PDB file of C-alpha atoms in Angstrom:
ATOM      1  CA  ARG A 102      52.007  47.105-125.674  1.00 47.00           C
ATOM      2  CA  ARG A 103      52.460  45.084-122.833  1.00 48.00           C
ATOM      3  CA  MET A 104      53.485  46.494-119.289  1.00 47.00           C
ATOM      4  CA  THR A 105      56.986  45.563-118.093  1.00 50.00           C
ATOM      5  CA  GLU A 106      58.086  44.851-114.770  1.00 58.00           C
ATOM      6  CA  GLY A 107      57.910  48.159-112.610  1.00 54.00           C
ATOM      7  CA  GLU A 108      55.327  49.877-114.693  1.00 51.00           C
ATOM      8  CA  SER A 109      51.603  50.480-113.783  1.00 51.00           C
ATOM      9  CA  VAL A 110      48.641  51.044-116.003  1.00 51.00           C
ATOM     10  CA  HIS A 111      49.120  54.705-115.229  1.00 52.00           C
ATOM     11  CA  ASP A 112      52.270  54.565-117.028  1.00 57.00           C
ATOM     12  CA  LEU A 113      50.484  53.727-120.295  1.00 71.00           C
ATOM     13  CA  CYS A 114      47.332  55.889-120.149  1.00 82.00           C
ATOM     14  CA  THR A 115      47.147  59.560-119.621  1.00 86.00           C
ATOM     15  CA  LEU A 116      44.134  61.977-119.117  1.00 90.00           C
ATOM     16  CA  CYS A 117      42.888  63.823-122.036  1.00 92.00           C
ATOM     17  CA  ASP A 118      43.809  67.446-121.880  1.00 94.00           C
ATOM     18  CA  ILE A 119      41.189  70.022-121.217  1.00 94.00           C
ATOM     19  CA  ASP A 120      38.874  70.617-124.162  1.00 94.00           C
ATOM     20  CA  HIS A 121      39.876  67.153-125.291  1.00 94.00           C
ATOM     21  CA  TYR A 122      37.869  63.971-124.838  1.00 92.00           C
ATOM     22  CA  SER A 123      37.970  60.080-125.339  1.00 92.00           C
ATOM     23  CA  ALA A 124      34.457  58.791-125.281  1.00 88.00           C
ATOM     24  CA  TYR A 125      35.235  55.002-125.300  1.00 87.00           C
ATOM     25  CA  ALA A 126      37.345  52.442-123.267  1.00 87.00           C
ATOM     26  CA  GLY A 127      40.300  51.326-125.491  1.00 83.00           C
ATOM     27  CA  SER A 128      40.602  54.641-127.460  1.00 83.00           C
ATOM     28  CA  THR A 129      44.123  55.230-128.655  1.00 85.00           C
ATOM     29  CA  GLN A 130      44.012  59.105-128.798  1.00 90.00           C
ATOM     30  CA  CYS A 131      41.896  61.994-127.293  1.00 93.00           C
ATOM     31  CA  MET A 132      39.944  64.126-129.702  1.00 93.00           C
ATOM     32  CA  SER A 133      39.529  67.908-129.690  1.00 94.00           C
ATOM     33  CA  CYS A 134      36.218  69.205-128.567  1.00 94.00           C
ATOM     34  CA  PRO A 135      34.199  70.465-131.655  1.00 94.00           C
ATOM     35  CA  TYR A 136      33.669  74.296-132.070  1.00 94.00           C
ATOM     36  CA  GLY A 137      31.195  75.732-129.403  1.00 94.00           C
ATOM     37  CA  THR A 138      31.860  73.015-127.036  1.00 94.00           C
ATOM     38  CA  THR A 139      34.095  72.502-124.008  1.00 95.00           C
ATOM     39  CA  THR A 140      34.896  70.045-121.145  1.00 94.00           C
ATOM     40  CA  ASN A 141      34.534  73.154-118.642  1.00 93.00           C
ATOM     41  CA  HIS A 142      38.029  73.246-117.638  1.00 91.00           C
ATOM     42  CA  THR A 143      38.119  69.462-116.678  1.00 90.00           C
ATOM     43  CA  SER A 144      40.866  66.849-117.997  1.00 90.00           C
ATOM     44  CA  GLY A 145      40.018  63.206-118.442  1.00 89.00           C
ATOM     45  CA  ALA A 146      36.503  64.058-120.036  1.00 91.00           C
ATOM     46  CA  THR A 147      34.526  61.266-121.742  1.00 92.00           C
ATOM     47  CA  THR A 148      32.369  64.055-123.687  1.00 92.00           C
ATOM     48  CA  CYS A 149      32.226  67.739-124.303  1.00 94.00           C
ATOM     49  CA  MET A 150      29.124  70.105-123.590  1.00 95.00           C
ATOM     50  CA  CYS A 151      27.884  73.182-124.973  1.00 95.00           C
ATOM     51  CA  ASP A 152      30.032  76.219-124.142  1.00 96.00           C
ATOM     52  CA  MET A 153      28.436  79.575-122.765  1.00 96.00           C
ATOM     53  CA  GLY A 154      26.667  81.386-125.628  1.00 96.00           C
ATOM     54  CA  MET A 155      26.004  78.055-127.395  1.00 96.00           C
ATOM     55  CA  GLY A 156      22.522  76.474-126.958  1.00 94.00           C
ATOM     56  CA  TYR A 157      21.863  72.716-127.249  1.00 93.00           C
ATOM     57  CA  SER A 158      19.417  70.743-129.274  1.00 89.00           C
ATOM     58  CA  GLN A 159      18.974  67.236-130.595  1.00 83.00           C
ATOM     59  CA  ILE A 160      18.581  67.052-134.454  1.00 79.00           C
ATOM     60  CA  ASN A 161      17.641  63.578-135.807  1.00 81.00           C
ATOM     61  CA  GLY A 162      18.841  61.982-132.739  1.00 81.00           C
ATOM     62  CA  THR A 163      22.158  63.810-132.896  1.00 81.00           C
ATOM     63  CA  ASP A 164      23.384  66.194-130.009  1.00 81.00           C
ATOM     64  CA  SER A 165      24.046  69.599-131.630  1.00 90.00           C
ATOM     65  CA  CYS A 166      25.366  73.112-130.150  1.00 94.00           C
ATOM     66  CA  HIS A 167      24.430  76.139-131.997  1.00 94.00           C
ATOM     67  CA  SER A 168      25.044  79.751-131.463  1.00 96.00           C
ATOM     68  CA  CYS A 169      22.465  81.599-129.336  1.00 96.00           C
ATOM     69  CA  PRO A 170      21.181  84.248-131.724  1.00 96.00           C
ATOM     70  CA  VAL A 171      20.942  87.954-130.999  1.00 96.00           C
ATOM     71  CA  GLY A 172      18.264  88.550-128.196  1.00 96.00           C
ATOM     72  CA  SER A 173      18.962  85.297-126.389  1.00 97.00           C
ATOM     73  CA  PHE A 174      22.026  84.162-124.321  1.00 97.00           C
ATOM     74  CA  LYS A 175      23.380  81.331-122.217  1.00 97.00           C
ATOM     75  CA  GLY A 176      25.698  82.146-119.398  1.00 96.00           C
ATOM     76  CA  LYS A 177      26.586  78.658-118.220  1.00 96.00           C
ATOM     77  CA  VAL A 178      28.317  75.628-119.790  1.00 96.00           C
ATOM     78  CA  GLY A 179      25.980  72.759-120.336  1.00 94.00           C
ATOM     79  CA  ASN A 180      23.674  71.002-122.677  1.00 94.00           C
ATOM     80  CA  HIS A 181      20.790  73.280-122.386  1.00 94.00           C
ATOM     81  CA  ALA A 182      18.773  75.719-124.712  1.00 95.00           C
ATOM     82  CA  CYS A 183      19.683  79.411-125.189  1.00 96.00           C
ATOM     83  CA  ASN A 184      17.334  81.689-123.139  1.00 96.00           C
ATOM     84  CA  ALA A 185      15.650  84.633-124.327  1.00 97.00           C
ATOM     85  CA  CYS A 186      16.498  88.123-123.044  1.00 96.00           C
ATOM     86  CA  PRO A 187      13.879  89.496-120.629  1.00 94.00           C
ATOM     87  CA  GLN A 188      11.742  92.276-121.911  1.00 92.00           C
ATOM     88  CA  GLY A 189      13.781  95.626-122.423  1.00 93.00           C
ATOM     89  CA  MET A 190      16.964  93.710-122.886  1.00 95.00           C
ATOM     90  CA  THR A 191      19.042  92.456-125.877  1.00 95.00           C
ATOM     91  CA  THR A 192      22.570  91.135-126.811  1.00 96.00           C
ATOM     92  CA  PHE A 193      25.118  92.783-128.917  1.00 93.00           C
ATOM     93  CA  ASN A 194      26.008  89.686-130.913  1.00 94.00           C
ATOM     94  CA  VAL A 195      25.316  86.053-131.450  1.00 96.00           C
ATOM     95  CA  GLU A 196      26.904  83.676-128.777  1.00 96.00           C
ATOM     96  CA  SER A 197      26.353  85.901-126.026  1.00 96.00           C
ATOM     97  CA  HIS A 198      26.791  85.082-122.224  1.00 95.00           C
ATOM     98  CA  GLU A 199      24.437  87.924-121.033  1.00 95.00           C
ATOM     99  CA  CYS A 200      21.910  90.699-121.795  1.00 96.00           C
ATOM    100  CA  VAL A 201      22.244  94.413-121.776  1.00 96.00           C
ATOM    101  CA  CYS A 202      19.607  97.063-121.643  1.00 96.00           C
ATOM    102  CA  ASP A 203      18.046  97.675-124.883  1.00 94.00           C
ATOM    103  CA  ALA A 204      17.609 101.222-126.498  1.00 93.00           C
ATOM    104  CA  GLY A 205      15.168 103.163-124.544  1.00 93.00           C
ATOM    105  CA  TYR A 206      15.887 101.194-121.351  1.00 94.00           C
ATOM    106  CA  THR A 207      18.480 101.661-118.412  1.00 94.00           C
ATOM    107  CA  PHE A 208      19.546  99.503-115.661  1.00 94.00           C
ATOM    108  CA  ASP A 209      17.977 100.120-112.174  1.00 93.00           C
ATOM    109  CA  ASN A 210      20.284  98.996-109.504  1.00 91.00           C
ATOM    110  CA  ILE A 211      17.473  98.644-106.883  1.00 93.00           C
ATOM    111  CA  THR A 212      15.427  96.250-109.009  1.00 91.00           C
ATOM    112  CA  LYS A 213      18.494  94.769-110.986  1.00 90.00           C
ATOM    113  CA  SER A 214      16.575  94.987-114.210  1.00 93.00           C
ATOM    114  CA  CYS A 215      16.189  97.152-117.127  1.00 94.00           C
ATOM    115  CA  VAL A 216      13.536  99.887-116.918  1.00 94.00           C
ATOM    116  CA  GLN A 217      12.138 102.318-119.527  1.00 93.00           C
ATOM    117  CA  CYS A 218      13.710 105.757-119.736  1.00 93.00           C
ATOM    118  CA  GLU A 219      11.586 108.338-117.941  1.00 92.00           C
ATOM    119  CA  PRO A 220       9.742 110.886-120.112  1.00 92.00           C
ATOM    120  CA  ASP A 221      12.008 113.548-121.759  1.00 92.00           C
ATOM    121  CA  THR A 222      14.676 111.387-121.441  1.00 92.00           C
ATOM    122  CA  PHE A 223      16.375 108.754-124.070  1.00 93.00           C
ATOM    123  CA  LYS A 224      18.814 106.105-124.875  1.00 93.00           C
ATOM    124  CA  SER A 225      19.549 105.615-128.503  1.00 92.00           C
ATOM    125  CA  ASP A 226      21.535 102.332-128.169  1.00 92.00           C
ATOM    126  CA  ALA A 227      21.901  99.062-126.105  1.00 94.00           C
ATOM    127  CA  GLY A 228      24.090  98.921-123.085  1.00 93.00           C
ATOM    128  CA  MET A 229      24.142  99.267-119.502  1.00 92.00           C
ATOM    129  CA  HIS A 230      24.555 103.155-119.503  1.00 92.00           C
ATOM    130  CA  SER A 231      21.912 105.681-118.143  1.00 93.00           C
ATOM    131  CA  CYS A 232      19.230 107.490-120.193  1.00 94.00           C
ATOM    132  CA  GLU A 233      20.195 111.128-120.971  1.00 93.00           C
ATOM    133  CA  ALA A 234      17.942 114.151-120.671  1.00 93.00           C
ATOM    134  CA  CYS A 235      16.618 115.649-123.885  1.00 92.00           C
ATOM    135  CA  ALA A 236      18.168 119.082-124.832  1.00 90.00           C
ATOM    136  CA  TYR A 237      16.429 122.280-124.484  1.00 89.00           C
ATOM    137  CA  GLY A 238      13.213 122.410-126.611  1.00 90.00           C
ATOM    138  CA  GLN A 239      12.996 118.686-126.892  1.00 91.00           C
ATOM    139  CA  VAL A 240      10.733 116.182-125.695  1.00 91.00           C
ATOM    140  CA  THR A 241       9.415 112.636-125.915  1.00 89.00           C
ATOM    141  CA  ASN A 242       5.949 113.792-125.772  1.00 83.00           C
ATOM    142  CA  GLY A 243       5.343 111.999-122.385  1.00 81.00           C
ATOM    143  CA  ALA A 244       6.460 108.777-123.730  1.00 84.00           C
ATOM    144  CA  VAL A 245       8.634 106.399-121.634  1.00 84.00           C
ATOM    145  CA  GLY A 246      11.254 103.993-123.148  1.00 83.00           C
ATOM    146  CA  SER A 247      12.221 106.515-125.858  1.00 87.00           C
ATOM    147  CA  ALA A 248      15.066 105.879-128.064  1.00 87.00           C
ATOM    148  CA  SER A 249      14.969 109.613-129.295  1.00 89.00           C
ATOM    149  CA  CYS A 250      13.712 113.013-128.597  1.00 91.00           C
ATOM    150  CA  MET A 251      11.674 115.426-130.866  1.00 90.00           C
ATOM    151  CA  CYS A 252      11.395 118.990-130.850  1.00 91.00           C
ATOM    152  CA  ASP A 253       8.669 120.324-128.543  1.00 90.00           C
ATOM    153  CA  ALA A 254       5.610 122.324-129.668  1.00 90.00           C
ATOM    154  CA  GLY A 255       6.888 125.877-130.442  1.00 89.00           C
ATOM    155  CA  PHE A 256      10.284 124.526-131.677  1.00 89.00           C
ATOM    156  CA  SER A 257      11.555 123.311-134.882  1.00 87.00           C
ATOM    157  CA  PRO A 258      14.771 121.801-136.156  1.00 85.00           C
ATOM    158  CA  ASN A 259      17.117 124.470-137.328  1.00 76.00           C
ATOM    159  CA  ASN A 260      17.931 122.835-140.660  1.00 65.00           C
ATOM    160  CA  GLY A 261      14.401 121.655-141.276  1.00 50.00           C
ATOM    161  CA  ALA A 262      15.499 117.911-140.532  1.00 48.00           C
ATOM    162  CA  SER A 263      13.913 115.789-137.827  1.00 46.00           C
ATOM    163  CA  ALA A 264      15.465 116.143-134.353  1.00 45.00           C
ATOM    164  CA  ASN A 265      15.330 112.263-133.448  1.00 48.00           C
ATOM    165  CA  GLY A 266      18.287 110.931-131.679  1.00 45.00           C
ATOM    166  CA  THR A 267      19.487 114.318-130.119  1.00 43.00           C
ATOM    167  CA  SER A 268      21.460 114.255-127.020  1.00 42.00           C
ATOM    168  CA  ALA A 269      21.690 116.683-124.120  1.00 41.00           C
ATOM    169  CA  ASN A 270      23.976 118.974-125.968  1.00 40.00           C
ATOM    170  CA  GLY A 271      21.116 119.407-128.693  1.00 41.00           C
ATOM    171  CA  THR A 272      22.842 117.708-131.472  1.00 37.00           C
ATOM    172  CA  SER A 273      22.013 114.514-133.341  1.00 39.00           C
ATOM    173  CA  ALA A 274      23.865 112.185-135.598  1.00 33.00           C
ATOM    174  CA  ILE A 275      22.882 114.350-138.394  1.00 30.00           C
ATOM    175  CA  GLY A 276      23.683 117.648-136.576  1.00 36.00           C
ATOM    176  CA  THR A 277      20.272 118.748-135.822  1.00 56.00           C
ATOM    177  CA  GLU A 278      19.040 121.009-132.952  1.00 77.00           C
ATOM    178  CA  CYS A 279      15.706 122.407-132.212  1.00 83.00           C
ATOM    179  CA  MET A 280      15.345 126.276-132.235  1.00 75.00           C
TER     180      MET A 280
END
């Protein structure tokens, strides 16, 4: 349409909304960003970028954003690859923004990293929580980074089953304690 007297070009064109883009001059509409991409809270974008948790790659000359797999993360918006979690860390899901301490590791506030559980302590699942002490009669046999405890020499499971995965209260997921 032609401008009429008193109108400006700004009356005819509007910025694309956040997470919408218009790549070419003369476009008649804004397009939604595809899944896994964003304009990073910016309106008037000409392109979309890979969102957090989505890694960038080029396949046959085409830009592509894909889910970061478990064990990797991407904490910033942009067209760059996923990062592998450091040793002793993992992620709970695909498309993660950050890593957590793996089983057998706990977060150390001094080094700001995940460190192995001390001997005779364990952590059976991933997360930022602390390692737990093995229950009475249980040990990690001097091992560090344990995900479970076992019955010490001179002790045996009270039901004949393994004592792996026991907590400080002496029970495990299968209800085993050492006697």
